[in-house]
Amino acid sequence: MTLAKTIYKGRQVYLTAGQGNITKYKDNLRRIGIEYIYVDDEISKGIEIPDVVSDETRIKCRVALQDTIERFAETSILDISEVEPGLDTMLEEIVINEDVKLSLNDISIVDDYTFSHSVSVTVYGALLARKLGFNQEDIHKLATGLLLHDVGKTMLDPDILFKQGKLEEEEFEYVKSHTTLGYEALSRCFSLTESSRIISLSHHERLNGSGYPRGISGEKLSPFVRIAGIADVYDALTSDRCYRPKWPASKAVDYLISRCGTEFDTDMVSTFVKQIAVYPNGSLVKLANGFIAIVVSQNASAPLRPRIRVITDPEGKMIEPFEVDLMDELSIVITESQLELNKSINQ
Ligand SMILES: [Fe+2]
Ligand SMILES: [Fe+2]
């Protein structure tokens, strides 16, 4: 088996796409928290795994953000010029690939959740804004604000921020202060517009006033802030956290839909979920009849019904692979996604 997608560790390449004999790295990868990888083998032949924004660009943005924040910690001056080139490349890629569905997060070995989360939230939010018809200037302002939305977290005590298990009331209040702390820091950065800064203060506010820090609601939440709330929650739910494992895309999509009109803007959520590959290319799915298949490609209008390649029978025995387009076979239903399958295998 050959590695199909490069794996990164921090700033460096950990394993390059094309690396052969990948099974010998299995234990090492498990040890550092990598539960799944993309491989090229007989059964996955010809399946492409497109991405809205390339791993290279995500890493470029993450590294620039990390450097910016480290310099800010030393000098108390927030100079965001270093993040601009990466951000520009990201926005160009989003324009080119706007019809590519959003897949699983990149499989970097992430040492620092806050930075990779900030980049993913920027990708989600900028793509959503594009689909909602925002102009490029506004998308740029939004993306800058999204990239910096959790800057306040970098000023908190990591022992509390990344505490395993439930936070005490007091600790939760402390973590909430990342919104006001971030906003104060961004207020001293004069190259930012107020519409970008406000994202750091208000990305945890909700339409019905149930959010924090101010509990503001309805029209008081700008479109930028509404987008930020959706992108932030979606990425948090689909990422591994110290207090819970990541959710499959289907569950995170249900979460957003069930809170439409109360916590989140209905039109924005419905536009957003259309961009998600609920069952990403190259991932495994289980069908209601027990067969296991690998996802080959997406059907743009029906995210729950991709084209699949069936590879095992209900007993789990490998069979001669055959392809089915679930748009043509409406009686066939997917019941489990890759993550749920991983869970049942690990138990
Ligand atoms: Fe936050
Ligand atoms: Fe966040």
mmCIF file of C-alpha atoms and ligand atoms in Angstrom:
data_model
loop_
_atom_site.group_PDB
_atom_site.id
_atom_site.type_symbol
_atom_site.label_atom_id
_atom_site.label_comp_id
_atom_site.label_asym_id
_atom_site.label_seq_id
_atom_site.Cartn_x
_atom_site.Cartn_y
_atom_site.Cartn_z
ATOM 1 C CA MET A 1 0.000 0.000 0.000
ATOM 2 C CA THR A 2 1.162 3.500 -0.863
ATOM 3 C CA LEU A 3 0.386 6.702 1.046
ATOM 4 C CA ALA A 4 -1.989 8.865 -1.026
ATOM 5 C CA LYS A 5 -1.859 12.103 1.003
ATOM 6 C CA THR A 6 1.149 13.658 2.700
ATOM 7 C CA ILE A 7 1.070 13.709 6.516
ATOM 8 C CA TYR A 8 2.478 16.761 8.266
ATOM 9 C CA LYS A 9 3.808 17.172 11.787
ATOM 10 C CA GLY A 10 3.813 20.796 12.854
ATOM 11 C CA ARG A 11 5.764 22.637 10.151
ATOM 12 C CA GLN A 12 7.370 19.563 8.680
ATOM 13 C CA VAL A 13 6.433 16.747 6.385
ATOM 14 C CA TYR A 14 6.149 13.554 8.436
ATOM 15 C CA LEU A 15 5.460 11.139 5.570
ATOM 16 C CA THR A 16 5.274 12.111 1.900
ATOM 17 C CA ALA A 17 2.525 10.994 -0.469
ATOM 18 C CA GLY A 18 3.839 8.131 -2.576
ATOM 19 C CA GLN A 19 5.645 6.474 0.354
ATOM 20 C CA GLY A 20 5.373 2.720 -0.166
ATOM 21 C CA ASN A 21 5.016 -0.132 2.300
ATOM 22 C CA ILE A 22 2.934 2.076 4.542
ATOM 23 C CA THR A 23 1.741 -0.697 6.872
ATOM 24 C CA LYS A 24 5.114 -0.708 8.631
ATOM 25 C CA TYR A 25 4.344 2.814 9.949
ATOM 26 C CA LYS A 26 0.982 1.763 11.371
ATOM 27 C CA ASP A 27 2.010 1.506 15.029
ATOM 28 C CA ASN A 28 4.002 4.727 14.958
ATOM 29 C CA LEU A 29 1.128 6.618 13.397
ATOM 30 C CA ARG A 30 -1.324 5.245 15.968
ATOM 31 C CA ARG A 31 1.004 6.287 18.772
ATOM 32 C CA ILE A 32 1.033 9.893 17.602
ATOM 33 C CA GLY A 33 -2.712 10.002 17.263
ATOM 34 C CA ILE A 34 -3.277 9.307 13.559
ATOM 35 C CA GLU A 35 -6.284 7.016 13.307
ATOM 36 C CA TYR A 36 -6.737 7.038 9.538
ATOM 37 C CA ILE A 37 -4.702 7.792 6.438
ATOM 38 C CA TYR A 38 -5.402 7.873 2.717
ATOM 39 C CA VAL A 39 -3.805 5.021 0.783
ATOM 40 C CA ASP A 40 -3.520 4.031 -2.864
ATOM 41 C CA ASP A 41 -4.233 0.348 -3.356
ATOM 42 C CA GLU A 42 -6.191 -1.914 -5.684
ATOM 43 C CA ILE A 43 -9.598 -1.223 -4.140
ATOM 44 C CA SER A 44 -9.186 2.555 -4.019
ATOM 45 C CA LYS A 45 -7.720 2.878 -7.520
ATOM 46 C CA GLY A 46 -8.792 5.982 -9.413
ATOM 47 C CA ILE A 47 -10.549 7.651 -6.465
ATOM 48 C CA GLU A 48 -9.589 11.296 -6.184
ATOM 49 C CA ILE A 49 -9.599 13.184 -2.898
ATOM 50 C CA PRO A 50 -10.000 16.804 -3.899
ATOM 51 C CA ASP A 51 -9.751 19.605 -1.340
ATOM 52 C CA VAL A 52 -11.040 23.163 -1.426
ATOM 53 C CA VAL A 53 -7.729 24.394 0.022
ATOM 54 C CA SER A 54 -4.511 22.386 -0.343
ATOM 55 C CA ASP A 55 -2.659 21.048 2.686
ATOM 56 C CA GLU A 56 0.356 23.167 1.683
ATOM 57 C CA THR A 57 -1.670 26.361 1.891
ATOM 58 C CA ARG A 58 -3.302 25.359 5.183
ATOM 59 C CA ILE A 59 0.126 24.743 6.660
ATOM 60 C CA LYS A 60 1.484 28.014 5.257
ATOM 61 C CA CYS A 61 -1.392 29.866 6.986
ATOM 62 C CA ARG A 62 -0.975 27.947 10.222
ATOM 63 C CA VAL A 63 2.748 28.573 10.448
ATOM 64 C CA ALA A 64 2.346 32.296 9.637
ATOM 65 C CA LEU A 65 -0.374 32.592 12.270
ATOM 66 C CA GLN A 66 1.724 30.787 14.855
ATOM 67 C CA ASP A 67 4.734 33.043 14.152
ATOM 68 C CA THR A 68 2.529 36.135 14.362
ATOM 69 C CA ILE A 69 1.110 35.079 17.717
ATOM 70 C CA GLU A 70 4.518 34.151 19.120
ATOM 71 C CA ARG A 71 5.841 37.589 18.182
ATOM 72 C CA PHE A 72 2.743 39.164 19.692
ATOM 73 C CA ALA A 73 3.394 37.297 22.966
ATOM 74 C CA GLU A 74 6.941 38.693 23.075
ATOM 75 C CA THR A 75 6.322 42.257 21.961
ATOM 76 C CA SER A 76 2.591 42.867 22.657
ATOM 77 C CA ILE A 77 2.407 44.211 19.104
ATOM 78 C CA LEU A 78 0.125 42.355 16.740
ATOM 79 C CA ASP A 79 1.526 42.706 13.233
ATOM 80 C CA ILE A 80 -0.637 40.670 10.861
ATOM 81 C CA SER A 81 1.345 41.342 7.669
ATOM 82 C CA GLU A 82 2.886 37.869 7.791
ATOM 83 C CA VAL A 83 -0.472 36.106 7.475
ATOM 84 C CA GLU A 84 -1.461 38.015 4.327
ATOM 85 C CA PRO A 85 0.337 35.933 1.639
ATOM 86 C CA GLY A 86 -1.073 32.634 2.946
ATOM 87 C CA LEU A 87 -4.529 34.129 3.300
ATOM 88 C CA ASP A 88 -4.436 35.429 -0.277
ATOM 89 C CA THR A 89 -3.430 32.006 -1.609
ATOM 90 C CA MET A 90 -6.202 30.386 0.424
ATOM 91 C CA LEU A 91 -8.838 32.764 -0.962
ATOM 92 C CA GLU A 92 -7.594 32.201 -4.531
ATOM 93 C CA GLU A 93 -7.870 28.432 -4.061
ATOM 94 C CA ILE A 94 -11.389 28.809 -2.697
ATOM 95 C CA VAL A 95 -12.422 30.707 -5.844
ATOM 96 C CA ILE A 96 -10.925 27.991 -8.073
ATOM 97 C CA ASN A 97 -12.310 25.065 -6.064
ATOM 98 C CA GLU A 98 -15.596 26.490 -4.847
ATOM 99 C CA ASP A 99 -17.510 23.492 -6.153
ATOM 100 C CA VAL A 100 -15.339 20.946 -4.373
ATOM 101 C CA LYS A 101 -17.144 19.552 -1.338
ATOM 102 C CA LEU A 102 -15.537 20.027 2.067
ATOM 103 C CA SER A 103 -14.038 16.762 3.263
ATOM 104 C CA LEU A 104 -12.572 15.582 6.517
ATOM 105 C CA ASN A 105 -10.049 17.855 8.162
ATOM 106 C CA ASP A 106 -6.515 17.453 6.913
ATOM 107 C CA ILE A 107 -4.690 14.642 8.635
ATOM 108 C CA SER A 108 -1.814 16.648 9.956
ATOM 109 C CA ILE A 109 -0.387 15.666 13.269
ATOM 110 C CA VAL A 110 -1.567 18.697 15.099
ATOM 111 C CA ASP A 111 0.413 19.773 18.102
ATOM 112 C CA ASP A 112 -1.564 22.918 18.514
ATOM 113 C CA TYR A 113 -5.319 22.749 18.141
ATOM 114 C CA THR A 114 -5.937 26.492 18.223
ATOM 115 C CA PHE A 115 -3.927 27.277 15.082
ATOM 116 C CA SER A 116 -5.167 24.446 12.885
ATOM 117 C CA HIS A 117 -8.722 25.122 14.105
ATOM 118 C CA SER A 118 -8.348 28.804 13.154
ATOM 119 C CA VAL A 119 -7.269 27.886 9.632
ATOM 120 C CA SER A 120 -10.122 25.392 9.158
ATOM 121 C CA VAL A 121 -12.679 27.898 10.445
ATOM 122 C CA THR A 122 -11.316 30.423 7.928
ATOM 123 C CA VAL A 123 -11.715 27.942 5.055
ATOM 124 C CA TYR A 124 -15.292 27.068 6.098
ATOM 125 C CA GLY A 125 -16.323 30.684 6.652
ATOM 126 C CA ALA A 126 -14.730 32.093 3.490
ATOM 127 C CA LEU A 127 -16.288 29.381 1.338
ATOM 128 C CA LEU A 128 -19.690 29.992 2.935
ATOM 129 C CA ALA A 129 -19.380 33.754 2.328
ATOM 130 C CA ARG A 130 -18.533 33.109 -1.316
ATOM 131 C CA LYS A 131 -21.578 30.873 -1.706
ATOM 132 C CA LEU A 132 -23.702 33.581 -0.060
ATOM 133 C CA GLY A 133 -22.510 36.064 -2.699
ATOM 134 C CA PHE A 134 -20.186 38.282 -0.620
ATOM 135 C CA ASN A 135 -17.710 40.351 -2.658
ATOM 136 C CA GLN A 136 -13.974 39.604 -2.529
ATOM 137 C CA GLU A 137 -13.170 42.597 -0.336
ATOM 138 C CA ASP A 138 -15.662 41.500 2.302
ATOM 139 C CA ILE A 139 -14.491 37.877 2.077
ATOM 140 C CA HIS A 140 -10.958 39.073 2.736
ATOM 141 C CA LYS A 141 -12.042 41.059 5.811
ATOM 142 C CA LEU A 142 -14.084 38.114 7.060
ATOM 143 C CA ALA A 143 -11.232 35.653 6.501
ATOM 144 C CA THR A 144 -8.766 37.850 8.389
ATOM 145 C CA GLY A 145 -11.147 38.058 11.334
ATOM 146 C CA LEU A 146 -11.767 34.305 11.259
ATOM 147 C CA LEU A 147 -8.074 33.486 11.232
ATOM 148 C CA LEU A 148 -7.644 35.607 14.375
ATOM 149 C CA HIS A 149 -10.965 34.723 16.040
ATOM 150 C CA ASP A 150 -9.429 32.700 18.895
ATOM 151 C CA VAL A 151 -6.342 34.853 19.399
ATOM 152 C CA GLY A 152 -7.530 35.391 22.984
ATOM 153 C CA LYS A 153 -7.040 31.669 23.681
ATOM 154 C CA THR A 154 -3.308 32.040 23.155
ATOM 155 C CA MET A 155 -3.327 34.380 26.158
ATOM 156 C CA LEU A 156 -4.951 31.811 28.491
ATOM 157 C CA ASP A 157 -3.367 29.204 30.751
ATOM 158 C CA PRO A 158 -3.051 26.048 28.569
ATOM 159 C CA ASP A 159 -3.576 23.806 31.606
ATOM 160 C CA ILE A 160 -7.124 25.087 31.924
ATOM 161 C CA LEU A 161 -7.748 25.542 28.187
ATOM 162 C CA PHE A 162 -6.789 21.943 27.368
ATOM 163 C CA LYS A 163 -7.943 20.358 30.623
ATOM 164 C CA GLN A 164 -9.140 16.778 30.255
ATOM 165 C CA GLY A 165 -12.749 16.354 31.310
ATOM 166 C CA LYS A 166 -15.366 18.818 32.379
ATOM 167 C CA LEU A 167 -14.444 22.377 33.355
ATOM 168 C CA GLU A 168 -15.509 23.803 36.711
ATOM 169 C CA GLU A 169 -17.900 26.765 36.483
ATOM 170 C CA GLU A 170 -15.093 29.193 37.287
ATOM 171 C CA GLU A 171 -12.779 27.629 34.718
ATOM 172 C CA PHE A 172 -15.450 27.868 32.042
ATOM 173 C CA GLU A 173 -15.909 31.566 32.809
ATOM 174 C CA TYR A 174 -12.150 31.985 32.469
ATOM 175 C CA VAL A 175 -12.095 30.222 29.080
ATOM 176 C CA LYS A 176 -14.988 32.413 27.911
ATOM 177 C CA SER A 177 -12.782 35.461 28.479
ATOM 178 C CA HIS A 178 -10.809 34.577 25.326
ATOM 179 C CA THR A 179 -13.466 36.574 23.444
ATOM 180 C CA THR A 180 -12.919 39.863 25.274
ATOM 181 C CA LEU A 181 -9.155 39.349 25.573
ATOM 182 C CA GLY A 182 -8.890 38.665 21.838
ATOM 183 C CA TYR A 183 -10.983 41.692 20.963
ATOM 184 C CA GLU A 184 -8.829 43.946 23.157
ATOM 185 C CA ALA A 185 -5.689 42.668 21.431
ATOM 186 C CA LEU A 186 -7.169 43.160 17.959
ATOM 187 C CA SER A 187 -8.383 46.651 18.887
ATOM 188 C CA ARG A 188 -4.757 47.699 19.136
ATOM 189 C CA CYS A 189 -4.063 46.404 15.614
ATOM 190 C CA PHE A 190 -4.850 49.335 13.339
ATOM 191 C CA SER A 191 -4.547 47.464 10.050
ATOM 192 C CA LEU A 192 -7.736 45.561 10.908
ATOM 193 C CA THR A 193 -11.248 46.839 10.286
ATOM 194 C CA GLU A 194 -13.829 46.743 13.074
ATOM 195 C CA SER A 195 -15.892 44.187 11.113
ATOM 196 C CA SER A 196 -12.914 41.784 11.315
ATOM 197 C CA ARG A 197 -12.190 42.524 14.984
ATOM 198 C CA ILE A 198 -15.750 41.976 16.160
ATOM 199 C CA ILE A 199 -15.533 38.310 15.111
ATOM 200 C CA SER A 200 -13.151 37.624 17.999
ATOM 201 C CA LEU A 201 -15.570 39.194 20.476
ATOM 202 C CA SER A 202 -18.817 37.712 19.161
ATOM 203 C CA HIS A 203 -18.183 34.326 17.519
ATOM 204 C CA HIS A 204 -19.781 32.542 20.506
ATOM 205 C CA GLU A 205 -22.908 34.724 20.441
ATOM 206 C CA ARG A 206 -26.070 32.993 19.205
ATOM 207 C CA LEU A 207 -29.095 34.293 17.298
ATOM 208 C CA ASN A 208 -31.450 33.730 20.282
ATOM 209 C CA GLY A 209 -29.165 35.458 22.779
ATOM 210 C CA SER A 210 -27.950 32.245 24.440
ATOM 211 C CA GLY A 211 -24.286 32.867 23.620
ATOM 212 C CA TYR A 212 -21.472 34.811 25.277
ATOM 213 C CA PRO A 213 -19.881 37.150 26.297
ATOM 214 C CA ARG A 214 -22.700 39.693 25.934
ATOM 215 C CA GLY A 215 -25.735 37.517 25.154
ATOM 216 C CA ILE A 216 -26.685 39.762 22.231
ATOM 217 C CA SER A 217 -29.212 38.478 19.696
ATOM 218 C CA GLY A 218 -30.915 38.824 16.305
ATOM 219 C CA GLU A 219 -30.018 41.801 14.151
ATOM 220 C CA LYS A 220 -27.246 42.800 16.544
ATOM 221 C CA LEU A 221 -25.218 39.866 15.190
ATOM 222 C CA SER A 222 -23.522 40.926 11.951
ATOM 223 C CA PRO A 223 -23.404 38.519 8.988
ATOM 224 C CA PHE A 224 -19.659 38.059 9.673
ATOM 225 C CA VAL A 225 -20.381 37.000 13.246
ATOM 226 C CA ARG A 226 -23.175 34.625 12.166
ATOM 227 C CA ILE A 227 -20.874 32.950 9.655
ATOM 228 C CA ALA A 228 -18.133 32.680 12.279
ATOM 229 C CA GLY A 229 -20.481 30.926 14.724
ATOM 230 C CA ILE A 230 -21.423 28.254 12.171
ATOM 231 C CA ALA A 231 -17.839 27.664 10.933
ATOM 232 C CA ASP A 232 -16.465 27.592 14.490
ATOM 233 C CA VAL A 233 -18.994 25.084 15.824
ATOM 234 C CA TYR A 234 -18.736 22.822 12.790
ATOM 235 C CA ASP A 235 -14.962 22.608 13.036
ATOM 236 C CA ALA A 236 -15.007 22.112 16.814
ATOM 237 C CA LEU A 237 -17.502 19.237 16.534
ATOM 238 C CA THR A 238 -15.604 17.478 13.730
ATOM 239 C CA SER A 239 -12.216 17.748 15.502
ATOM 240 C CA ASP A 240 -10.818 15.573 18.266
ATOM 241 C CA ARG A 241 -10.898 17.495 21.531
ATOM 242 C CA CYS A 242 -9.360 16.702 24.878
ATOM 243 C CA TYR A 243 -12.831 16.027 26.293
ATOM 244 C CA ARG A 244 -14.438 14.092 23.388
ATOM 245 C CA PRO A 245 -13.534 12.382 20.102
ATOM 246 C CA LYS A 246 -14.514 14.025 16.811
ATOM 247 C CA TRP A 247 -18.003 13.624 15.447
ATOM 248 C CA PRO A 248 -18.735 12.356 11.924
ATOM 249 C CA ALA A 249 -19.764 15.090 9.466
ATOM 250 C CA SER A 250 -23.327 13.720 9.353
ATOM 251 C CA LYS A 251 -23.787 14.231 13.119
ATOM 252 C CA ALA A 252 -22.285 17.746 13.033
ATOM 253 C CA VAL A 253 -24.569 18.675 10.120
ATOM 254 C CA ASP A 254 -27.594 17.410 12.125
ATOM 255 C CA TYR A 255 -26.447 19.503 15.095
ATOM 256 C CA LEU A 256 -26.396 22.693 13.009
ATOM 257 C CA ILE A 257 -29.720 21.942 11.298
ATOM 258 C CA SER A 258 -31.453 21.219 14.613
ATOM 259 C CA ARG A 259 -30.437 24.694 15.858
ATOM 260 C CA CYS A 260 -31.502 26.627 12.761
ATOM 261 C CA GLY A 261 -33.578 29.662 13.561
ATOM 262 C CA THR A 262 -32.756 29.436 17.269
ATOM 263 C CA GLU A 263 -28.973 29.590 17.516
ATOM 264 C CA PHE A 264 -27.953 29.796 13.864
ATOM 265 C CA ASP A 265 -29.123 31.633 10.757
ATOM 266 C CA THR A 266 -31.271 29.194 8.754
ATOM 267 C CA ASP A 267 -30.274 30.381 5.261
ATOM 268 C CA MET A 268 -26.596 30.330 6.160
ATOM 269 C CA VAL A 269 -26.756 26.819 7.619
ATOM 270 C CA SER A 270 -28.625 25.471 4.605
ATOM 271 C CA THR A 271 -26.020 26.991 2.252
ATOM 272 C CA PHE A 272 -23.195 25.690 4.439
ATOM 273 C CA VAL A 273 -24.351 22.090 4.704
ATOM 274 C CA LYS A 274 -24.645 21.852 0.900
ATOM 275 C CA GLN A 275 -20.848 22.365 0.746
ATOM 276 C CA ILE A 276 -20.067 19.426 3.052
ATOM 277 C CA ALA A 277 -19.133 15.980 1.791
ATOM 278 C CA VAL A 278 -21.006 14.085 4.504
ATOM 279 C CA TYR A 279 -19.327 10.917 3.224
ATOM 280 C CA PRO A 280 -15.986 12.120 1.800
ATOM 281 C CA ASN A 281 -14.282 10.502 -1.204
ATOM 282 C CA GLY A 282 -12.014 7.659 -0.162
ATOM 283 C CA SER A 283 -13.784 7.041 3.161
ATOM 284 C CA LEU A 284 -15.487 3.781 4.114
ATOM 285 C CA VAL A 285 -19.224 3.485 4.636
ATOM 286 C CA LYS A 286 -21.494 0.663 5.799
ATOM 287 C CA LEU A 287 -24.775 0.069 3.992
ATOM 288 C CA ALA A 288 -28.072 -0.935 5.600
ATOM 289 C CA ASN A 289 -27.665 -4.420 4.092
ATOM 290 C CA GLY A 290 -24.307 -4.855 5.858
ATOM 291 C CA PHE A 291 -22.033 -4.439 2.826
ATOM 292 C CA ILE A 292 -19.022 -2.144 3.185
ATOM 293 C CA ALA A 293 -18.108 0.297 0.430
ATOM 294 C CA ILE A 294 -15.611 3.025 -0.332
ATOM 295 C CA VAL A 295 -16.869 6.424 -1.505
ATOM 296 C CA VAL A 296 -15.824 7.153 -5.103
ATOM 297 C CA SER A 297 -17.346 10.559 -5.886
ATOM 298 C CA GLN A 298 -19.984 13.031 -4.753
ATOM 299 C CA ASN A 299 -23.383 13.853 -6.224
ATOM 300 C CA ALA A 300 -23.550 17.638 -5.894
ATOM 301 C CA SER A 301 -27.297 17.792 -5.277
ATOM 302 C CA ALA A 302 -27.515 14.831 -2.879
ATOM 303 C CA PRO A 303 -24.769 14.781 -0.229
ATOM 304 C CA LEU A 304 -26.132 11.596 1.387
ATOM 305 C CA ARG A 305 -26.076 9.649 -1.882
ATOM 306 C CA PRO A 306 -22.543 9.502 -3.346
ATOM 307 C CA ARG A 307 -21.239 7.023 -5.908
ATOM 308 C CA ILE A 308 -19.703 4.076 -4.026
ATOM 309 C CA ARG A 309 -17.542 1.001 -4.700
ATOM 310 C CA VAL A 310 -18.770 -2.033 -2.729
ATOM 311 C CA ILE A 311 -15.809 -4.055 -1.399
ATOM 312 C CA THR A 312 -17.103 -6.555 1.200
ATOM 313 C CA ASP A 313 -20.148 -8.707 1.761
ATOM 314 C CA PRO A 314 -22.232 -8.464 4.981
ATOM 315 C CA GLU A 315 -19.853 -10.931 6.689
ATOM 316 C CA GLY A 316 -16.925 -8.601 5.988
ATOM 317 C CA LYS A 317 -15.406 -10.892 3.326
ATOM 318 C CA MET A 318 -13.692 -9.061 0.435
ATOM 319 C CA ILE A 319 -15.595 -9.423 -2.839
ATOM 320 C CA GLU A 320 -14.909 -8.455 -6.444
ATOM 321 C CA PRO A 321 -15.520 -4.678 -6.187
ATOM 322 C CA PHE A 322 -18.459 -3.161 -8.067
ATOM 323 C CA GLU A 323 -19.710 0.410 -8.239
ATOM 324 C CA VAL A 324 -23.167 1.767 -7.496
ATOM 325 C CA ASP A 325 -24.425 5.319 -7.882
ATOM 326 C CA LEU A 326 -26.759 5.798 -4.918
ATOM 327 C CA MET A 327 -28.683 8.355 -6.978
ATOM 328 C CA ASP A 328 -29.784 5.478 -9.217
ATOM 329 C CA GLU A 329 -30.363 2.947 -6.414
ATOM 330 C CA LEU A 330 -32.580 4.762 -3.966
ATOM 331 C CA SER A 331 -33.306 1.599 -1.959
ATOM 332 C CA ILE A 332 -29.665 1.406 -0.815
ATOM 333 C CA VAL A 333 -28.930 3.525 2.245
ATOM 334 C CA ILE A 334 -25.703 4.343 4.073
ATOM 335 C CA THR A 335 -26.034 3.710 7.806
ATOM 336 C CA GLU A 336 -22.512 4.263 9.135
ATOM 337 C CA SER A 337 -19.632 6.516 8.196
ATOM 338 C CA GLN A 338 -15.896 5.958 8.528
ATOM 339 C CA LEU A 339 -15.684 7.285 12.089
ATOM 340 C CA GLU A 340 -18.504 5.118 13.373
ATOM 341 C CA LEU A 341 -16.918 2.119 11.680
ATOM 342 C CA ASN A 342 -13.537 2.920 13.303
ATOM 343 C CA LYS A 343 -15.264 3.045 16.660
ATOM 344 C CA SER A 344 -16.901 -0.348 16.288
ATOM 345 C CA ILE A 345 -13.625 -1.885 15.072
ATOM 346 C CA ASN A 346 -11.694 -0.445 18.047
ATOM 347 C CA GLN A 347 -14.206 -1.603 20.643
HETATM 348 FE FE FE B 1 -13.702 30.804 20.518
HETATM 349 FE FE FE B 2 -12.910 28.835 17.685
#
